[in-house]
Amino acid sequence: MSTIPLTSVPHAPEPLPGTVDLAEIALLLRPADDVAVATRQVPAGTTVRLPGGDEIITASTLPRGHKLAVRPVEAGAGVHKYGQSIGLAKAAITPGEHVHTHNLGMDDGAREYEFGTARTVLPPATHRRTFQGYRRSDGRWGTRNYVGILTSVNCSASTARMIADQFRGPVLDAYPHVDGVVALTHDTGCGLVPTSEGAQVTLRTLRGYASHANMAGLLVVGLGCEMLPVTSVLDGLRLRDDLPVRTLTIQDTGGIRATVRAGVAAITEMLPGIEALRREEAPASELVLGLNCGGSDGFSGITANPALGHASDLLVAQGGTSILAETPEVFGAEHLLLRRAVSREVGQRLLDRLDWWQGYAAAGGGTLDNNPSPGNKAGGLTTILEKSLGAVAKAGTADLVAVHEYAEPVTERGMTFMDTPGYDPVSVTGIVAGGANVVVFTTGRGSVLGCKPAPSIKVATNSDTYRRMREDMDLDAGRIVETGLSVEEVGAELFEKILAVASGEQTVSEELDLGADEFVPWQLGAVT
């Protein structure tokens, strides 16, 4: 039998006494599943008693988060977890084997789709929940007060950062109600055909940030000769009446030094008016929650993701909005979302985006089942089917009410979907451009993502990661496995955290001042 290097295990496993019950060392997620997920490292040769009384012996050391075969699977047959197929057995699998990349492959079989057959009517909220937010003149609510510096082109990126740097340190101490001045720069804006898909995605992203409810002031900086000029970012955009806006071009202003001086003067003029803004009580229905995951592991679909799904359901029951994303990480689990679509048209939009991704991946010489990443695999995930089944748990049980393209404004109430890549900074950038004023990011391996101007709440899927990266995590969902808390209990705790953060409580990402460099618009199309 082939073995897998256990690079994620730093020390030898502790011995287990005699025969152990399966529940002591692993989770069987559904009674008919073929595999269970190890909750601790299990040594080779451990005798495990199954729920029916049969005993199996582990054939090799099993890392925490990885899969243990609990029933025989014939070569070529489906292997089931979450009650769903996560791939096909490459060879016959016997109970006690470690199930991973050496004996589990992709299931490329055709899938049958149903539209709207499993819609859920969430019970109405028993009482109205609120948060403390900033009322905007267009009726929306902000959770933060940022002055944003947007760049129309990469050529003005350094200048924008120089302006923002002038407001670091004690400069803003006199303005406690201003959350910061952030330069959101990018690597494109020229060399693109303005009407191309790539240029339009970049422009849509910039316009989404310009009009974001968490922006209390806006400065747009360009060079002056770019293909996406400053005027294109703002022309025709219905900006709020209460949003102070200034624009500068380096060539017209007299160069970098002159532009920095002018930018600092423009923002300094905005600050007193922004400082005068105060938080007010707002209904939770005004929250737009971004749902994202990264650095996933074998516990992601068991702890943090379903807990976030429960928090999403609680928000939707309040009349709020959540945004699921990462299209490549829905592949293989899309049938679960289609059953919750409010109409066939909404479901078909999701299938259309998946079809687009199939072609996009093929054009790049890859396939959607190239995912998971090496880190995901080290954490116990084997196929994109397994990863996707865990990823869609972030969406809870609410109906799917809309499907949007990247960075499109999300205006519907309820659980929605946005087409984004799986690469975390690009995905979250699109979600925030769509209007998310709070983001929850679940991680098993340990992500350190921020996403200004929206706060990012990071949730660890396992307690080991939480303890190891305590200064980078906001909540430990690993307690679902480690201490027996229910998904609903942790989800309710996360919902309270979302309300607190929306009301101004800082996340660890904000304490570390993360979120500017993670602004990464999706780049598509040819550069000329």
Short mmCIF file of C-alpha atoms in Angstrom, two decimals:
data_model
loop_
_atom_site.label_atom_id
_atom_site.label_comp_id
_atom_site.label_asym_id
_atom_site.label_seq_id
_atom_site.Cartn_x
_atom_site.Cartn_y
_atom_site.Cartn_z
CA MET A 1 0.00 0.00 0.00
CA SER A 2 1.31 3.47 -0.88
CA THR A 3 1.85 5.95 1.93
CA ILE A 4 1.60 9.73 2.16
CA PRO A 5 4.34 11.87 3.76
CA LEU A 6 2.88 13.29 6.96
CA THR A 7 4.57 16.67 6.64
CA SER A 8 1.78 18.34 8.61
CA VAL A 9 2.47 16.17 11.71
CA PRO A 10 5.39 17.51 13.78
CA HIS A 11 5.63 14.70 16.32
CA ALA A 12 4.79 11.07 16.87
CA PRO A 13 1.17 10.29 17.78
CA GLU A 14 0.22 9.61 21.36
CA PRO A 15 -0.68 5.94 21.88
CA LEU A 16 -4.33 5.04 22.27
CA PRO A 17 -5.29 2.53 24.96
CA GLY A 18 -6.67 -0.75 23.62
CA THR A 19 -9.80 -0.56 21.48
CA VAL A 20 -11.45 2.85 21.00
CA ASP A 21 -14.91 3.77 19.81
CA LEU A 22 -15.04 5.59 16.47
CA ALA A 23 -16.60 8.63 18.18
CA GLU A 24 -13.46 9.00 20.33
CA ILE A 25 -11.18 9.58 17.34
CA ALA A 26 -13.34 10.55 14.35
CA LEU A 27 -16.62 12.04 13.16
CA LEU A 28 -19.02 10.04 10.99
CA LEU A 29 -21.00 12.89 9.43
CA ARG A 30 -23.82 10.77 7.97
CA PRO A 31 -24.73 7.19 8.99
CA ALA A 32 -24.26 5.88 5.43
CA ASP A 33 -20.94 7.67 4.76
CA ASP A 34 -17.98 5.55 3.66
CA VAL A 35 -15.46 7.68 5.55
CA ALA A 36 -15.14 9.39 8.91
CA VAL A 37 -12.99 12.45 9.66
CA ALA A 38 -10.23 12.03 12.25
CA THR A 39 -10.50 14.49 15.14
CA ARG A 40 -6.98 13.67 16.32
CA GLN A 41 -3.92 11.93 14.96
CA VAL A 42 -4.55 8.18 15.04
CA PRO A 43 -1.59 5.77 15.09
CA ALA A 44 -1.31 2.84 12.73
CA GLY A 45 -2.63 -0.38 14.21
CA THR A 46 -5.33 1.27 16.33
CA THR A 47 -8.41 -0.92 16.80
CA VAL A 48 -11.56 1.11 16.24
CA ARG A 49 -15.04 -0.05 17.20
CA LEU A 50 -17.70 1.11 14.72
CA PRO A 51 -21.26 2.13 15.79
CA GLY A 52 -22.66 -1.27 14.78
CA GLY A 53 -20.10 -3.14 16.87
CA ASP A 54 -17.70 -4.21 14.10
CA GLU A 55 -14.02 -3.48 14.61
CA ILE A 56 -11.47 -2.19 12.13
CA ILE A 57 -7.72 -1.59 12.44
CA THR A 58 -6.07 1.54 11.05
CA ALA A 59 -3.66 0.55 8.29
CA SER A 60 -1.41 3.59 8.64
CA THR A 61 -1.05 6.67 10.82
CA LEU A 62 -3.99 8.97 10.16
CA PRO A 63 -3.40 12.75 10.43
CA ARG A 64 -6.01 14.91 12.12
CA GLY A 65 -8.63 16.13 9.66
CA HIS A 66 -8.03 13.25 7.23
CA LYS A 67 -10.45 10.51 6.22
CA LEU A 68 -10.71 6.97 7.60
CA ALA A 69 -12.54 4.31 5.59
CA VAL A 70 -15.28 2.74 7.72
CA ARG A 71 -16.77 0.45 5.06
CA PRO A 72 -15.44 -1.27 1.95
CA VAL A 73 -15.59 0.56 -1.40
CA GLU A 74 -15.06 -1.20 -4.72
CA ALA A 75 -12.63 0.21 -7.28
CA GLY A 76 -14.43 2.79 -9.40
CA ALA A 77 -17.29 3.23 -6.92
CA GLY A 78 -18.23 6.49 -5.26
CA VAL A 79 -16.83 7.41 -1.85
CA HIS A 80 -19.37 9.28 0.28
CA LYS A 81 -18.96 12.05 2.86
CA TYR A 82 -21.71 14.50 3.93
CA GLY A 83 -24.04 11.93 2.32
CA GLN A 84 -22.62 12.94 -1.11
CA SER A 85 -20.02 11.48 -3.45
CA ILE A 86 -16.64 13.15 -3.02
CA GLY A 87 -14.95 11.11 -5.77
CA LEU A 88 -14.29 7.62 -7.09
CA ALA A 89 -12.07 4.97 -5.53
CA LYS A 90 -8.91 4.50 -7.65
CA ALA A 91 -8.60 1.00 -6.22
CA ALA A 92 -10.56 -1.14 -3.80
CA ILE A 93 -10.64 0.49 -0.35
CA THR A 94 -10.91 -1.61 2.79
CA PRO A 95 -12.13 -0.44 6.22
CA GLY A 96 -9.28 1.05 8.24
CA GLU A 97 -7.49 2.61 5.27
CA HIS A 98 -6.48 6.24 5.01
CA VAL A 99 -8.55 7.70 2.15
CA HIS A 100 -6.77 10.50 0.31
CA THR A 101 -5.09 11.36 -3.00
CA HIS A 102 -3.44 7.94 -3.33
CA ASN A 103 -6.76 6.08 -3.55
CA LEU A 104 -9.46 8.71 -4.24
CA GLY A 105 -9.93 10.44 -7.59
CA MET A 106 -12.34 12.84 -9.28
CA ASP A 107 -15.90 11.85 -10.17
CA ASP A 108 -16.58 13.40 -13.59
CA GLY A 109 -19.97 11.79 -14.03
CA ALA A 110 -22.89 13.80 -15.38
CA ARG A 111 -25.08 15.42 -12.76
CA GLU A 112 -28.84 15.79 -12.81
CA TYR A 113 -30.12 19.18 -11.73
CA GLU A 114 -33.32 20.22 -10.01
CA PHE A 115 -34.40 23.83 -9.62
CA GLY A 116 -36.12 25.06 -6.49
CA THR A 117 -37.09 21.63 -5.13
CA ALA A 118 -35.53 22.19 -1.69
CA ARG A 119 -36.46 25.77 -0.92
CA THR A 120 -36.56 26.71 2.75
CA VAL A 121 -38.86 29.20 4.40
CA LEU A 122 -36.77 30.51 7.27
CA PRO A 123 -38.81 31.24 10.39
CA PRO A 124 -39.18 34.99 10.92
CA ALA A 125 -36.90 36.51 13.50
CA THR A 126 -38.50 36.50 16.95
CA HIS A 127 -37.22 39.97 17.70
CA ARG A 128 -35.60 42.77 15.73
CA ARG A 129 -31.82 42.96 16.06
CA THR A 130 -29.84 46.15 15.54
CA PHE A 131 -26.31 47.46 15.23
CA GLN A 132 -24.73 50.89 15.55
CA GLY A 133 -23.96 52.18 12.07
CA TYR A 134 -23.50 55.30 9.99
CA ARG A 135 -26.63 56.44 8.18
CA ARG A 136 -25.87 57.48 4.58
CA SER A 137 -27.89 59.91 2.50
CA ASP A 138 -28.85 57.22 -0.04
CA GLY A 139 -30.54 55.10 2.66
CA ARG A 140 -27.72 52.61 3.14
CA TRP A 141 -25.71 52.13 6.32
CA GLY A 142 -21.96 52.03 6.79
CA THR A 143 -20.11 50.02 9.40
CA ARG A 144 -16.92 52.09 9.07
CA ASN A 145 -15.86 55.66 8.14
CA TYR A 146 -12.93 55.47 5.71
CA VAL A 147 -11.43 58.01 3.36
CA GLY A 148 -10.60 55.98 0.27
CA ILE A 149 -7.94 56.85 -2.28
CA LEU A 150 -8.68 55.02 -5.53
CA THR A 151 -6.32 54.89 -8.47
CA SER A 152 -7.47 54.75 -12.07
CA VAL A 153 -4.17 53.24 -13.18
CA ASN A 154 -1.11 51.54 -11.73
CA CYS A 155 0.96 54.60 -12.67
CA SER A 156 -0.68 56.56 -9.84
CA ALA A 157 -0.42 53.79 -7.22
CA SER A 158 2.77 55.01 -5.54
CA THR A 159 1.41 58.55 -5.39
CA ALA A 160 -1.79 57.34 -3.74
CA ARG A 161 0.20 55.42 -1.12
CA MET A 162 2.35 58.50 -0.44
CA ILE A 163 -0.80 60.50 0.26
CA ALA A 164 -2.23 57.84 2.56
CA ASP A 165 1.09 57.55 4.42
CA GLN A 166 0.76 61.17 5.52
CA PHE A 167 -2.22 60.15 7.66
CA ARG A 168 -0.54 57.32 9.56
CA GLY A 169 0.38 57.49 13.22
CA PRO A 170 -0.97 60.21 15.51
CA VAL A 171 -2.17 62.44 12.65
CA LEU A 172 -5.73 61.12 12.98
CA ASP A 173 -5.83 61.14 16.78
CA ALA A 174 -7.93 64.29 16.62
CA TYR A 175 -10.46 62.43 14.46
CA PRO A 176 -11.52 59.33 16.45
CA HIS A 177 -14.58 58.80 14.25
CA VAL A 178 -12.44 58.47 11.12
CA ASP A 179 -11.33 54.84 10.72
CA GLY A 180 -8.44 55.69 8.44
CA VAL A 181 -7.21 56.85 5.06
CA VAL A 182 -6.62 53.88 2.79
CA ALA A 183 -4.95 53.76 -0.63
CA LEU A 184 -6.58 51.04 -2.75
CA THR A 185 -4.17 50.53 -5.63
CA HIS A 186 -4.02 47.96 -8.43
CA ASP A 187 -1.79 46.75 -11.25
CA THR A 188 -3.79 47.68 -14.33
CA GLY A 189 -5.86 50.54 -15.82
CA CYS A 190 -3.88 50.86 -19.05
CA GLY A 191 -2.93 48.56 -21.89
CA LEU A 192 -6.52 47.32 -21.96
CA VAL A 193 -9.15 47.94 -24.60
CA PRO A 194 -11.64 50.10 -22.64
CA THR A 195 -14.62 48.11 -23.91
CA SER A 196 -13.03 44.72 -23.18
CA GLU A 197 -14.28 42.38 -20.48
CA GLY A 198 -11.12 42.92 -18.45
CA ALA A 199 -11.41 46.70 -18.52
CA GLN A 200 -15.08 46.58 -17.62
CA VAL A 201 -14.44 44.28 -14.64
CA THR A 202 -11.72 46.62 -13.37
CA LEU A 203 -13.94 49.65 -13.84
CA ARG A 204 -16.91 47.95 -12.16
CA THR A 205 -14.72 47.09 -9.18
CA LEU A 206 -13.43 50.65 -8.80
CA ARG A 207 -16.92 52.08 -9.07
CA GLY A 208 -18.17 49.60 -6.46
CA TYR A 209 -15.56 50.81 -4.01
CA ALA A 210 -16.15 54.47 -4.87
CA SER A 211 -19.83 54.13 -3.97
CA HIS A 212 -19.35 51.79 -0.98
CA ALA A 213 -21.32 52.63 2.15
CA ASN A 214 -18.16 52.44 4.27
CA MET A 215 -16.53 55.26 2.29
CA ALA A 216 -17.01 58.59 4.07
CA GLY A 217 -14.67 60.48 1.75
CA LEU A 218 -13.18 59.76 -1.68
CA LEU A 219 -10.10 60.87 -3.63
CA VAL A 220 -9.47 59.42 -7.10
CA VAL A 221 -5.93 59.78 -8.46
CA GLY A 222 -4.84 59.15 -12.03
CA LEU A 223 -1.83 59.83 -14.24
CA GLY A 224 -3.64 61.66 -17.02
CA CYS A 225 -3.06 59.59 -20.17
CA GLU A 226 -4.35 56.15 -19.13
CA MET A 227 -6.97 54.12 -21.01
CA LEU A 228 -9.22 54.08 -17.94
CA PRO A 229 -9.05 57.74 -16.90
CA VAL A 230 -10.26 59.23 -13.64
CA THR A 231 -13.41 60.47 -15.35
CA SER A 232 -14.40 56.91 -16.29
CA VAL A 233 -14.42 55.88 -12.63
CA LEU A 234 -16.94 58.54 -11.65
CA ASP A 235 -18.91 59.52 -14.78
CA GLY A 236 -22.55 58.45 -14.50
CA LEU A 237 -21.99 56.97 -11.04
CA ARG A 238 -24.71 58.01 -8.62
CA LEU A 239 -22.62 58.94 -5.63
CA ARG A 240 -24.19 59.93 -2.31
CA ASP A 241 -24.90 63.57 -1.63
CA ASP A 242 -23.03 63.30 1.68
CA LEU A 243 -19.82 61.87 0.13
CA PRO A 244 -17.05 64.44 -0.41
CA VAL A 245 -15.22 63.60 -3.66
CA ARG A 246 -12.01 65.00 -5.15
CA THR A 247 -10.04 63.99 -8.24
CA LEU A 248 -6.42 64.61 -9.20
CA THR A 249 -4.26 63.73 -12.20
CA ILE A 250 -0.50 63.75 -11.76
CA GLN A 251 0.24 65.28 -15.15
CA ASP A 252 -2.20 68.17 -14.72
CA THR A 253 -1.33 68.82 -11.06
CA GLY A 254 2.38 69.21 -11.74
CA GLY A 255 3.96 65.87 -10.89
CA ILE A 256 4.09 63.48 -7.96
CA ARG A 257 5.19 65.92 -5.24
CA ALA A 258 2.57 68.48 -6.20
CA THR A 259 -0.10 65.77 -6.36
CA VAL A 260 0.80 64.46 -2.91
CA ARG A 261 0.55 67.98 -1.48
CA ALA A 262 -2.78 68.54 -3.21
CA GLY A 263 -4.11 65.14 -2.10
CA VAL A 264 -3.16 65.71 1.52
CA ALA A 265 -4.84 69.14 1.42
CA ALA A 266 -8.02 67.69 -0.11
CA ILE A 267 -8.33 64.94 2.51
CA THR A 268 -7.47 67.29 5.37
CA GLU A 269 -10.38 69.45 4.24
CA MET A 270 -12.73 66.42 4.37
CA LEU A 271 -11.79 65.25 7.86
CA PRO A 272 -13.82 67.66 10.06
CA GLY A 273 -17.06 66.79 8.27
CA ILE A 274 -16.37 63.06 8.52
CA GLU A 275 -15.43 63.38 12.19
CA ALA A 276 -18.83 64.98 12.85
CA LEU A 277 -20.62 61.77 11.79
CA ARG A 278 -21.97 59.59 14.62
CA ARG A 279 -23.22 56.03 14.81
CA GLU A 280 -26.96 55.47 15.15
CA GLU A 281 -29.11 52.43 15.80
CA ALA A 282 -29.73 50.56 12.55
CA PRO A 283 -31.72 47.40 11.80
CA ALA A 284 -29.64 44.28 11.20
CA SER A 285 -31.44 44.04 7.85
CA GLU A 286 -29.05 46.76 6.59
CA LEU A 287 -26.04 44.47 6.87
CA VAL A 288 -24.56 42.91 3.74
CA LEU A 289 -22.43 39.96 4.82
CA GLY A 290 -19.63 38.58 2.66
CA LEU A 291 -19.01 34.82 3.02
CA ASN A 292 -15.53 33.55 2.13
CA CYS A 293 -13.11 30.79 3.09
CA GLY A 294 -9.43 30.17 2.51
CA GLY A 295 -6.73 27.78 3.64
CA SER A 296 -9.46 25.17 4.14
CA ASP A 297 -8.93 21.84 5.88
CA GLY A 298 -10.84 18.70 6.75
CA PHE A 299 -12.79 20.53 9.44
CA SER A 300 -13.93 23.51 7.33
CA GLY A 301 -17.15 21.85 6.21
CA ILE A 302 -17.83 20.49 9.71
CA THR A 303 -17.25 23.49 11.99
CA ALA A 304 -16.65 27.05 10.76
CA ASN A 305 -18.47 26.88 7.43
CA PRO A 306 -21.78 25.48 8.73
CA ALA A 307 -21.54 27.82 11.74
CA LEU A 308 -21.18 30.74 9.34
CA GLY A 309 -24.11 29.30 7.37
CA HIS A 310 -26.22 29.42 10.52
CA ALA A 311 -25.16 33.03 11.15
CA SER A 312 -26.08 33.84 7.54
CA ASP A 313 -29.52 32.30 8.09
CA LEU A 314 -30.00 34.41 11.22
CA LEU A 315 -29.15 37.55 9.25
CA VAL A 316 -31.42 36.62 6.33
CA ALA A 317 -34.24 35.99 8.81
CA GLN A 318 -33.72 39.60 9.93
CA GLY A 319 -34.16 40.75 6.33
CA GLY A 320 -30.42 41.13 5.67
CA THR A 321 -28.21 40.02 2.80
CA SER A 322 -25.36 37.54 2.47
CA ILE A 323 -23.06 36.92 -0.50
CA LEU A 324 -21.57 33.49 -1.23
CA ALA A 325 -18.77 33.46 -3.82
CA GLU A 326 -15.78 31.48 -5.18
CA THR A 327 -17.34 29.79 -8.22
CA PRO A 328 -14.56 27.19 -8.69
CA GLU A 329 -15.24 26.08 -5.11
CA VAL A 330 -18.92 25.52 -5.80
CA PHE A 331 -18.12 23.15 -8.66
CA GLY A 332 -19.40 19.70 -7.72
CA ALA A 333 -21.85 21.03 -5.13
CA GLU A 334 -23.83 23.33 -7.39
CA HIS A 335 -26.77 20.91 -7.37
CA LEU A 336 -27.35 21.74 -3.69
CA LEU A 337 -27.64 25.46 -4.47
CA LEU A 338 -29.84 24.90 -7.53
CA ARG A 339 -32.38 23.09 -5.38
CA ARG A 340 -32.64 26.28 -3.31
CA ALA A 341 -32.93 28.70 -6.26
CA VAL A 342 -36.04 30.90 -6.17
CA SER A 343 -36.48 30.40 -9.92
CA ARG A 344 -35.08 28.40 -12.80
CA GLU A 345 -33.64 31.63 -14.21
CA VAL A 346 -31.58 32.22 -11.06
CA GLY A 347 -30.34 28.64 -11.10
CA GLN A 348 -29.47 28.84 -14.79
CA ARG A 349 -27.35 31.93 -14.15
CA LEU A 350 -25.24 29.86 -11.77
CA LEU A 351 -24.88 27.07 -14.34
CA ASP A 352 -23.94 29.64 -17.00
CA ARG A 353 -21.13 30.95 -14.81
CA LEU A 354 -19.87 27.40 -14.19
CA ASP A 355 -19.89 26.76 -17.94
CA TRP A 356 -17.87 29.94 -18.43
CA TRP A 357 -15.37 28.72 -15.85
CA GLN A 358 -15.00 25.36 -17.58
CA GLY A 359 -13.96 27.18 -20.75
CA TYR A 360 -11.77 29.67 -18.87
CA ALA A 361 -9.90 26.89 -17.07
CA ALA A 362 -9.47 24.89 -20.29
CA ALA A 363 -8.07 27.94 -22.10
CA GLY A 364 -5.41 28.15 -19.39
CA GLY A 365 -4.53 24.49 -19.73
CA GLY A 366 -6.30 23.41 -16.55
CA THR A 367 -9.58 22.05 -15.23
CA LEU A 368 -11.77 22.98 -12.29
CA ASP A 369 -10.82 19.75 -10.51
CA ASN A 370 -7.19 20.98 -10.27
CA ASN A 371 -8.33 22.43 -6.92
CA PRO A 372 -7.76 21.77 -3.90
CA SER A 373 -4.41 23.42 -3.20
CA PRO A 374 -1.44 21.64 -1.60
CA GLY A 375 -2.33 23.27 1.74
CA ASN A 376 -5.92 22.04 1.47
CA LYS A 377 -4.66 18.51 0.81
CA ALA A 378 -2.28 18.64 3.74
CA GLY A 379 -5.31 19.58 5.85
CA GLY A 380 -7.25 16.52 4.70
CA LEU A 381 -9.18 17.62 1.61
CA THR A 382 -8.75 15.45 -1.46
CA THR A 383 -11.03 16.47 -4.36
CA ILE A 384 -12.81 19.65 -5.41
CA LEU A 385 -16.07 17.80 -4.78
CA GLU A 386 -15.18 17.37 -1.12
CA LYS A 387 -13.94 20.95 -0.84
CA SER A 388 -17.05 22.36 -2.54
CA LEU A 389 -19.46 20.40 -0.36
CA GLY A 390 -17.82 21.96 2.67
CA ALA A 391 -17.62 25.41 1.09
CA VAL A 392 -21.32 25.74 0.27
CA ALA A 393 -22.12 25.12 3.93
CA LYS A 394 -21.31 28.83 4.39
CA ALA A 395 -24.60 29.59 2.64
CA GLY A 396 -26.73 27.99 5.36
CA THR A 397 -30.19 26.84 4.33
CA ALA A 398 -31.75 30.04 2.93
CA ASP A 399 -33.06 30.28 -0.62
CA LEU A 400 -30.72 31.44 -3.38
CA VAL A 401 -32.34 34.69 -4.53
CA ALA A 402 -29.84 36.05 -7.07
CA VAL A 403 -26.62 35.33 -8.97
CA HIS A 404 -24.32 38.23 -9.84
CA GLU A 405 -21.22 38.64 -11.95
CA TYR A 406 -18.00 39.84 -10.37
CA ALA A 407 -18.26 43.18 -8.50
CA GLU A 408 -21.85 43.81 -9.58
CA PRO A 409 -23.96 45.73 -7.04
CA VAL A 410 -25.92 43.33 -4.83
CA THR A 411 -29.28 44.93 -4.07
CA GLU A 412 -31.45 41.92 -3.22
CA ARG A 413 -32.33 40.87 0.31
CA GLY A 414 -31.53 37.28 1.17
CA MET A 415 -28.76 34.82 0.29
CA THR A 416 -27.07 35.66 -3.01
CA PHE A 417 -24.15 34.38 -5.06
CA MET A 418 -21.35 36.29 -6.79
CA ASP A 419 -19.11 34.83 -9.49
CA THR A 420 -15.52 35.21 -8.26
CA PRO A 421 -12.30 33.20 -8.48
CA GLY A 422 -11.29 31.08 -5.52
CA TYR A 423 -8.16 33.19 -4.90
CA ASP A 424 -9.04 34.89 -1.63
CA PRO A 425 -7.98 38.54 -2.17
CA VAL A 426 -9.60 38.65 -5.61
CA SER A 427 -12.76 36.98 -4.36
CA VAL A 428 -13.20 39.25 -1.34
CA THR A 429 -12.42 42.35 -3.44
CA GLY A 430 -15.38 41.46 -5.67
CA ILE A 431 -17.66 40.81 -2.69
CA VAL A 432 -16.81 44.17 -1.11
CA ALA A 433 -17.23 45.94 -4.45
CA GLY A 434 -20.70 44.39 -4.54
CA GLY A 435 -21.57 46.14 -1.28
CA ALA A 436 -20.57 43.85 1.61
CA ASN A 437 -20.11 46.02 4.70
CA VAL A 438 -18.91 43.08 6.87
CA VAL A 439 -16.96 39.99 5.77
CA VAL A 440 -16.54 36.69 7.63
CA PHE A 441 -13.57 34.62 6.50
CA THR A 442 -13.23 31.00 7.65
CA THR A 443 -9.83 29.31 7.60
CA GLY A 444 -8.37 25.97 8.63
CA ARG A 445 -4.71 26.41 7.80
CA GLY A 446 -4.64 30.06 8.92
CA SER A 447 -5.34 33.08 6.69
CA VAL A 448 -4.38 36.66 7.57
CA LEU A 449 -6.66 38.52 5.18
CA GLY A 450 -8.09 42.00 5.72
CA CYS A 451 -10.39 43.85 3.32
CA LYS A 452 -10.69 47.60 3.88
CA PRO A 453 -13.07 49.41 3.91
CA ALA A 454 -15.05 46.41 5.25
CA PRO A 455 -14.00 44.70 8.50
CA SER A 456 -12.93 41.06 8.16
CA ILE A 457 -13.84 38.58 10.91
CA LYS A 458 -11.60 35.51 10.76
CA VAL A 459 -12.91 32.21 12.10
CA ALA A 460 -10.61 29.23 12.72
CA THR A 461 -12.05 25.85 11.76
CA ASN A 462 -9.98 23.98 14.34
CA SER A 463 -8.77 24.86 17.81
CA ASP A 464 -5.12 24.04 17.07
CA THR A 465 -4.98 26.76 14.42
CA TYR A 466 -6.82 29.15 16.73
CA ARG A 467 -4.34 28.56 19.55
CA ARG A 468 -1.31 28.74 17.25
CA MET A 469 -2.52 31.96 15.53
CA ARG A 470 -4.52 33.47 18.37
CA GLU A 471 -3.44 37.01 17.50
CA ASP A 472 -4.81 36.60 13.96
CA MET A 473 -8.15 34.89 14.67
CA ASP A 474 -11.40 36.37 15.96
CA LEU A 475 -13.33 33.20 16.81
CA ASP A 476 -12.62 29.50 17.39
CA ALA A 477 -15.15 27.26 15.64
CA GLY A 478 -13.01 24.23 16.43
CA ARG A 479 -14.83 24.04 19.77
CA ILE A 480 -17.62 22.26 17.87
CA VAL A 481 -15.29 19.26 17.70
CA GLU A 482 -13.12 19.88 20.74
CA THR A 483 -15.71 20.78 23.41
CA GLY A 484 -18.98 19.59 21.89
CA LEU A 485 -20.60 22.96 21.19
CA SER A 486 -23.23 22.72 18.46
CA VAL A 487 -23.00 24.35 15.04
CA GLU A 488 -26.01 26.44 16.03
CA GLU A 489 -24.39 27.64 19.25
CA VAL A 490 -21.21 28.75 17.51
CA GLY A 491 -23.25 30.22 14.64
CA ALA A 492 -25.30 32.28 17.09
CA GLU A 493 -22.08 33.45 18.77
CA LEU A 494 -20.70 34.43 15.36
CA PHE A 495 -23.88 36.37 14.57
CA GLU A 496 -23.41 38.36 17.78
CA LYS A 497 -19.80 38.98 16.75
CA ILE A 498 -20.97 40.28 13.36
CA LEU A 499 -23.33 42.75 15.07
CA ALA A 500 -20.57 43.89 17.45
CA VAL A 501 -18.04 44.38 14.66
CA ALA A 502 -20.61 46.20 12.53
CA SER A 503 -21.09 48.49 15.52
CA GLY A 504 -17.39 49.39 15.64
CA GLU A 505 -15.63 46.60 17.53
CA GLN A 506 -12.24 46.12 15.88
CA THR A 507 -11.25 42.81 14.35
CA VAL A 508 -7.71 41.50 14.63
CA SER A 509 -7.15 42.36 10.95
CA GLU A 510 -8.03 45.96 11.73
CA GLU A 511 -5.76 46.01 14.79
CA LEU A 512 -2.93 44.98 12.45
CA ASP A 513 -3.99 47.55 9.83
CA LEU A 514 -4.51 44.91 7.14
CA GLY A 515 -6.71 45.34 4.10
CA ALA A 516 -5.09 47.77 1.65
CA ASP A 517 -2.71 45.36 -0.10
CA GLU A 518 -5.51 42.76 -0.29
CA PHE A 519 -7.43 44.99 -2.72
CA VAL A 520 -6.90 42.87 -5.86
CA PRO A 521 -9.41 43.35 -8.70
CA TRP A 522 -9.83 40.34 -10.98
CA GLN A 523 -7.70 40.83 -14.10
CA LEU A 524 -9.13 39.39 -17.29
CA GLY A 525 -8.28 39.77 -20.96
CA ALA A 526 -5.28 40.57 -23.08
CA VAL A 527 -2.86 43.38 -22.26
CA THR A 528 -1.54 45.28 -25.29
#
